[in-house]
PDB file of C-alpha atoms and ligand atoms in Angstrom:
ATOM      1  CA  UNK A 275     -17.706 282.035-121.311  1.00 59.00           C
ATOM      2  CA  UNK A 276     -14.732 282.846-123.511  1.00 61.00           C
ATOM      3  CA  UNK A 277     -12.172 280.120-124.081  1.00 57.00           C
ATOM      4  CA  UNK A 278      -8.748 281.247-125.160  1.00 60.00           C
ATOM      5  CA  UNK A 279      -6.786 278.929-127.412  1.00 59.00           C
ATOM      6  CA  UNK A 280      -3.089 279.400-127.699  1.00 57.00           C
ATOM      7  CA  UNK A 281      -1.938 278.555-131.219  1.00 67.00           C
ATOM      8  CA  UNK A 282       1.414 276.825-131.311  1.00 74.00           C
ATOM      9  CA  UNK A 283       3.731 278.399-133.843  1.00 86.00           C
ATOM     10  CA  UNK A 284       7.054 276.727-134.375  1.00 93.00           C
ATOM     11  CA  UNK A 285      10.199 278.825-134.314  1.00 96.00           C
ATOM     12  CA  UNK A 286      11.164 279.240-137.997  1.00 97.00           C
ATOM     13  CA  UNK A 287      14.859 278.522-137.467  1.00 97.00           C
ATOM     14  CA  UNK A 288      14.045 275.317-135.572  1.00 98.00           C
ATOM     15  CA  UNK A 289      11.480 274.384-138.243  1.00 98.00           C
ATOM     16  CA  UNK A 290      14.095 274.818-140.975  1.00 98.00           C
ATOM     17  CA  UNK A 291      16.622 272.709-139.054  1.00 98.00           C
ATOM     18  CA  UNK A 292      14.008 269.968-138.484  1.00 98.00           C
ATOM     19  CA  UNK A 293      13.153 269.946-142.188  1.00 98.00           C
ATOM     20  CA  UNK A 294      16.840 269.665-142.969  1.00 98.00           C
ATOM     21  CA  UNK A 295      16.955 266.637-140.657  1.00 98.00           C
ATOM     22  CA  UNK A 296      13.900 265.131-142.395  1.00 98.00           C
ATOM     23  CA  UNK A 297      15.871 265.299-145.653  1.00 98.00           C
ATOM     24  CA  UNK A 298      18.924 263.652-144.074  1.00 98.00           C
ATOM     25  CA  UNK A 299      16.872 260.782-142.615  1.00 98.00           C
ATOM     26  CA  UNK A 300      15.080 260.290-145.956  1.00 98.00           C
ATOM     27  CA  UNK A 301      18.420 260.131-147.753  1.00 98.00           C
ATOM     28  CA  UNK A 302      19.763 257.676-145.132  1.00 98.00           C
ATOM     29  CA  UNK A 303      16.805 255.382-145.821  1.00 98.00           C
ATOM     30  CA  UNK A 304      17.415 255.565-149.573  1.00 98.00           C
ATOM     31  CA  UNK A 305      21.180 255.072-149.199  1.00 98.00           C
ATOM     32  CA  UNK A 306      20.785 251.970-147.008  1.00 98.00           C
ATOM     33  CA  UNK A 307      18.136 250.632-149.393  1.00 98.00           C
ATOM     34  CA  UNK A 308      20.697 250.888-152.225  1.00 98.00           C
ATOM     35  CA  UNK A 309      23.230 249.055-150.019  1.00 98.00           C
ATOM     36  CA  UNK A 310      20.639 246.341-149.210  1.00 98.00           C
ATOM     37  CA  UNK A 311      19.846 245.824-152.877  1.00 98.00           C
ATOM     38  CA  UNK A 312      23.556 245.624-153.751  1.00 98.00           C
ATOM     39  CA  UNK A 313      24.121 243.033-150.987  1.00 98.00           C
ATOM     40  CA  UNK A 314      21.143 240.993-152.174  1.00 98.00           C
ATOM     41  CA  UNK A 315      22.637 240.854-155.670  1.00 98.00           C
ATOM     42  CA  UNK A 316      25.914 239.620-154.170  1.00 96.00           C
ATOM     43  CA  UNK A 317      24.119 236.712-152.455  1.00 96.00           C
ATOM     44  CA  UNK A 318      24.751 238.249-149.022  1.00 96.00           C
ATOM     45  CA  UNK A 319      21.271 237.544-147.707  1.00 96.00           C
ATOM     46  CA  UNK A 320      21.947 238.285-144.051  1.00 96.00           C
ATOM     47  CA  UNK A 321      23.637 241.579-144.875  1.00 97.00           C
ATOM     48  CA  UNK A 322      20.818 242.609-147.199  1.00 97.00           C
ATOM     49  CA  UNK A 323      18.166 241.731-144.578  1.00 96.00           C
ATOM     50  CA  UNK A 324      20.016 243.833-142.003  1.00 96.00           C
ATOM     51  CA  UNK A 325      20.312 246.763-144.414  1.00 97.00           C
ATOM     52  CA  UNK A 326      16.662 246.563-145.559  1.00 97.00           C
ATOM     53  CA  UNK A 327      15.664 246.762-141.890  1.00 96.00           C
ATOM     54  CA  UNK A 328      18.075 249.635-141.332  1.00 96.00           C
ATOM     55  CA  UNK A 329      16.521 251.463-144.277  1.00 98.00           C
ATOM     56  CA  UNK A 330      13.054 250.996-142.708  1.00 97.00           C
ATOM     57  CA  UNK A 331      14.404 252.316-139.422  1.00 97.00           C
ATOM     58  CA  UNK A 332      15.655 255.481-141.131  1.00 98.00           C
ATOM     59  CA  UNK A 333      12.258 255.984-142.738  1.00 98.00           C
ATOM     60  CA  UNK A 334      10.775 255.743-139.261  1.00 98.00           C
ATOM     61  CA  UNK A 335      13.238 258.417-138.062  1.00 98.00           C
ATOM     62  CA  UNK A 336      12.046 260.657-140.903  1.00 98.00           C
ATOM     63  CA  UNK A 337       8.365 259.981-140.209  1.00 98.00           C
ATOM     64  CA  UNK A 338       8.723 260.740-136.500  1.00 98.00           C
ATOM     65  CA  UNK A 339      10.161 264.162-137.422  1.00 98.00           C
ATOM     66  CA  UNK A 340       7.411 264.837-140.000  1.00 98.00           C
ATOM     67  CA  UNK A 341       4.716 264.142-137.416  1.00 98.00           C
ATOM     68  CA  UNK A 342       6.431 266.232-134.744  1.00 98.00           C
ATOM     69  CA  UNK A 343       6.841 269.278-137.019  1.00 98.00           C
ATOM     70  CA  UNK A 344       3.192 269.157-138.125  1.00 97.00           C
ATOM     71  CA  UNK A 345       1.865 268.563-134.605  1.00 95.00           C
ATOM     72  CA  UNK A 346       3.880 271.507-133.258  1.00 95.00           C
ATOM     73  CA  UNK A 347       2.410 273.998-135.727  1.00 94.00           C
ATOM     74  CA  UNK A 348       5.167 273.831-138.341  1.00 96.00           C
ATOM     75  CA  UNK A 349       5.054 272.504-141.886  1.00 97.00           C
ATOM     76  CA  UNK A 350       7.009 269.376-142.716  1.00 98.00           C
ATOM     77  CA  UNK A 351       8.474 269.446-146.219  1.00 98.00           C
ATOM     78  CA  UNK A 352       8.787 266.083-147.946  1.00 97.00           C
ATOM     79  CA  UNK A 353      12.064 266.334-149.843  1.00 96.00           C
ATOM     80  CA  UNK A 354      13.242 265.148-153.247  1.00 96.00           C
ATOM     81  CA  UNK A 355      15.986 262.614-152.686  1.00 95.00           C
ATOM     82  CA  UNK A 356      19.141 262.451-154.789  1.00 93.00           C
ATOM     83  CA  UNK A 357      20.382 259.270-156.434  1.00 96.00           C
ATOM     84  CA  UNK A 358      22.358 257.262-153.864  1.00 97.00           C
ATOM     85  CA  UNK A 359      25.498 255.300-154.662  1.00 97.00           C
ATOM     86  CA  UNK A 360      24.373 251.917-156.021  1.00 97.00           C
ATOM     87  CA  UNK A 361      27.676 250.072-156.474  1.00 97.00           C
ATOM     88  CA  UNK A 362      30.174 249.169-153.799  1.00 98.00           C
ATOM     89  CA  UNK A 363      33.675 247.670-153.701  1.00 97.00           C
ATOM     90  CA  UNK A 364      32.759 245.043-151.133  1.00 95.00           C
ATOM     91  CA  UNK A 365      31.234 244.609-147.714  1.00 95.00           C
ATOM     92  CA  UNK A 366      33.927 246.712-145.989  1.00 96.00           C
ATOM     93  CA  UNK A 367      33.159 249.571-148.383  1.00 97.00           C
ATOM     94  CA  UNK A 368      29.432 249.310-147.582  1.00 97.00           C
ATOM     95  CA  UNK A 369      29.820 249.434-143.817  1.00 97.00           C
ATOM     96  CA  UNK A 370      32.558 252.090-143.850  1.00 97.00           C
ATOM     97  CA  UNK A 371      30.225 254.303-145.887  1.00 98.00           C
ATOM     98  CA  UNK A 372      27.379 253.523-143.501  1.00 98.00           C
ATOM     99  CA  UNK A 373      29.538 254.531-140.516  1.00 97.00           C
ATOM    100  CA  UNK A 374      30.749 257.711-142.276  1.00 97.00           C
ATOM    101  CA  UNK A 375      27.163 258.597-143.076  1.00 98.00           C
ATOM    102  CA  UNK A 376      26.025 258.068-139.486  1.00 97.00           C
ATOM    103  CA  UNK A 377      28.783 260.429-138.299  1.00 97.00           C
ATOM    104  CA  UNK A 378      27.392 263.112-140.641  1.00 97.00           C
ATOM    105  CA  UNK A 379      23.900 262.507-139.236  1.00 98.00           C
ATOM    106  CA  UNK A 380      25.224 262.798-135.670  1.00 97.00           C
ATOM    107  CA  UNK A 381      26.806 266.180-136.504  1.00 98.00           C
ATOM    108  CA  UNK A 382      23.478 267.310-137.897  1.00 98.00           C
ATOM    109  CA  UNK A 383      21.586 266.191-134.765  1.00 98.00           C
ATOM    110  CA  UNK A 384      24.105 267.997-132.565  1.00 98.00           C
ATOM    111  CA  UNK A 385      23.619 271.151-134.615  1.00 98.00           C
ATOM    112  CA  UNK A 386      19.868 270.798-134.156  1.00 98.00           C
ATOM    113  CA  UNK A 387      20.330 270.535-130.374  1.00 98.00           C
ATOM    114  CA  UNK A 388      22.455 273.678-130.479  1.00 98.00           C
ATOM    115  CA  UNK A 389      19.798 275.610-132.453  1.00 98.00           C
ATOM    116  CA  UNK A 390      17.060 274.506-130.001  1.00 98.00           C
ATOM    117  CA  UNK A 391      19.102 275.864-127.088  1.00 98.00           C
ATOM    118  CA  UNK A 392      19.915 279.124-128.887  1.00 98.00           C
ATOM    119  CA  UNK A 393      16.213 279.619-129.705  1.00 97.00           C
ATOM    120  CA  UNK A 394      15.113 278.467-126.216  1.00 97.00           C
ATOM    121  CA  UNK A 395      12.858 275.814-127.781  1.00 97.00           C
ATOM    122  CA  UNK A 396      12.979 273.340-124.912  1.00 97.00           C
ATOM    123  CA  UNK A 397      10.124 271.184-126.219  1.00 96.00           C
ATOM    124  CA  UNK A 398      11.972 270.388-129.440  1.00 97.00           C
ATOM    125  CA  UNK A 399      15.186 270.035-127.451  1.00 98.00           C
ATOM    126  CA  UNK A 400      13.481 267.391-125.322  1.00 98.00           C
ATOM    127  CA  UNK A 401      12.085 265.624-128.409  1.00 98.00           C
ATOM    128  CA  UNK A 402      15.458 265.555-130.147  1.00 98.00           C
ATOM    129  CA  UNK A 403      17.139 263.780-127.201  1.00 98.00           C
ATOM    130  CA  UNK A 404      15.633 260.540-128.565  1.00 98.00           C
ATOM    131  CA  UNK A 405      17.736 261.066-131.711  1.00 98.00           C
ATOM    132  CA  UNK A 406      20.851 261.820-129.660  1.00 98.00           C
ATOM    133  CA  UNK A 407      20.533 258.405-127.958  1.00 97.00           C
ATOM    134  CA  UNK A 408      19.680 256.702-131.237  1.00 96.00           C
ATOM    135  CA  UNK A 409      22.836 258.086-132.879  1.00 96.00           C
ATOM    136  CA  UNK A 410      24.979 256.748-130.020  1.00 95.00           C
ATOM    137  CA  UNK A 411      23.539 253.267-130.591  1.00 94.00           C
ATOM    138  CA  UNK A 412      23.816 253.395-134.371  1.00 94.00           C
ATOM    139  CA  UNK A 413      27.401 254.605-134.329  1.00 95.00           C
ATOM    140  CA  UNK A 414      28.361 251.896-131.816  1.00 94.00           C
ATOM    141  CA  UNK A 415      26.681 249.217-133.946  1.00 93.00           C
ATOM    142  CA  UNK A 416      28.389 250.407-137.145  1.00 94.00           C
ATOM    143  CA  UNK A 417      31.782 250.457-135.385  1.00 95.00           C
ATOM    144  CA  UNK A 418      31.261 246.927-134.010  1.00 93.00           C
ATOM    145  CA  UNK A 419      30.396 245.666-137.491  1.00 94.00           C
ATOM    146  CA  UNK A 420      33.456 247.390-138.998  1.00 94.00           C
ATOM    147  CA  UNK A 421      35.687 245.786-136.321  1.00 94.00           C
ATOM    148  CA  UNK A 422      34.319 242.349-137.260  1.00 93.00           C
ATOM    149  CA  UNK A 423      34.881 242.988-140.964  1.00 94.00           C
ATOM    150  CA  UNK A 424      38.500 243.983-140.284  1.00 94.00           C
ATOM    151  CA  UNK A 425      38.997 240.724-138.360  1.00 93.00           C
ATOM    152  CA  UNK A 426      37.546 238.685-141.237  1.00 92.00           C
ATOM    153  CA  UNK A 427      39.870 240.220-143.832  1.00 90.00           C
ATOM    154  CA  UNK A 428      39.786 238.040-146.970  1.00 87.00           C
ATOM    155  CA  UNK A 429      38.589 234.900-145.190  1.00 89.00           C
ATOM    156  CA  UNK A 430      35.583 233.580-147.168  1.00 91.00           C
ATOM    157  CA  UNK A 431      34.478 231.323-144.279  1.00 92.00           C
ATOM    158  CA  UNK A 432      34.513 234.350-141.971  1.00 92.00           C
ATOM    159  CA  UNK A 433      32.387 236.296-144.435  1.00 92.00           C
ATOM    160  CA  UNK A 434      29.876 233.424-144.539  1.00 93.00           C
ATOM    161  CA  UNK A 435      29.596 233.392-140.730  1.00 93.00           C
ATOM    162  CA  UNK A 436      29.383 237.191-140.585  1.00 93.00           C
ATOM    163  CA  UNK A 437      26.526 237.189-143.090  1.00 94.00           C
ATOM    164  CA  UNK A 438      24.719 234.450-141.172  1.00 94.00           C
ATOM    165  CA  UNK A 439      25.082 236.426-137.913  1.00 91.00           C
ATOM    166  CA  UNK A 440      23.511 239.470-139.535  1.00 91.00           C
ATOM    167  CA  UNK A 441      20.649 237.304-140.792  1.00 90.00           C
ATOM    168  CA  UNK A 442      19.844 236.416-137.186  1.00 85.00           C
ATOM    169  CA  UNK A 443      20.098 239.987-135.897  1.00 81.00           C
ATOM    170  CA  UNK A 444      17.182 242.347-136.154  1.00 65.00           C
ATOM    171  CA  UNK A 445      16.511 246.079-135.938  1.00 60.00           C
ATOM    172  CA  UNK A 446      13.250 247.042-134.247  1.00 56.00           C
ATOM    173  CA  UNK A 447      11.252 249.679-136.089  1.00 54.00           C
ATOM    174  CA  UNK A 448       9.022 251.450-133.580  1.00 57.00           C
ATOM    175  CA  UNK A 449       5.734 253.277-133.902  1.00 56.00           C
ATOM    176  CA  UNK A 450       6.349 256.853-135.162  1.00 54.00           C
ATOM    177  CA  UNK A 451       3.611 258.131-132.813  1.00 54.00           C
ATOM    178  CA  UNK A 452       5.459 256.815-129.789  1.00 52.00           C
ATOM    179  CA  UNK A 453       7.140 259.434-127.617  1.00 45.00           C
ATOM    180  CA  UNK A 454      10.215 257.283-127.003  1.00 40.00           C
TER     181      UNK A 454
HETATM  182 FE1  FEO S 616      18.536 258.206-138.468  1.00 81.41          FE
HETATM  183 FE2  FEO S 616      20.951 256.470-138.667  1.00 81.41          FE
HETATM  184  O1  FEO S 616      20.300 258.144-138.534  1.00 81.41           O
END
């Protein structure tokens, strides 16, 4: 009896776009790690905890892509990561930069969706929908935080309460092998 195996070969344009996304997620993790470290040095323990967790979450986003590319017959490239900004003008600067960065990531995810449709790669298109939803949540969270920071203004008591609130919040980092 002859068994025929169909080898999966990933579309090269999709593979390149996924590797580009791996680099963006890796940089996000590094960028938020730099923000977390800065906040820790400022004594903003809640903010730093939140940002350390956010950095872990971005690493998970990267890892999920790495595993998908390799499992689908492509080759994930682990990128060199540039030096992130390490100094910030204050908490508003940190979270504005985080929001701006998430908007760049959303554009990149949307471009990836577009490439999947152009190349008729519906499997990757389906996979990437998880990232589309994730971006919606992350943008909403960053906007909510920015709104709170604008309300606080220069009020030191408000900053204390804001930092304490972040200490009690938590970001769930999921299993990269999970499908959702
Ligand atoms: Fe993975 Fe926040 O983008």
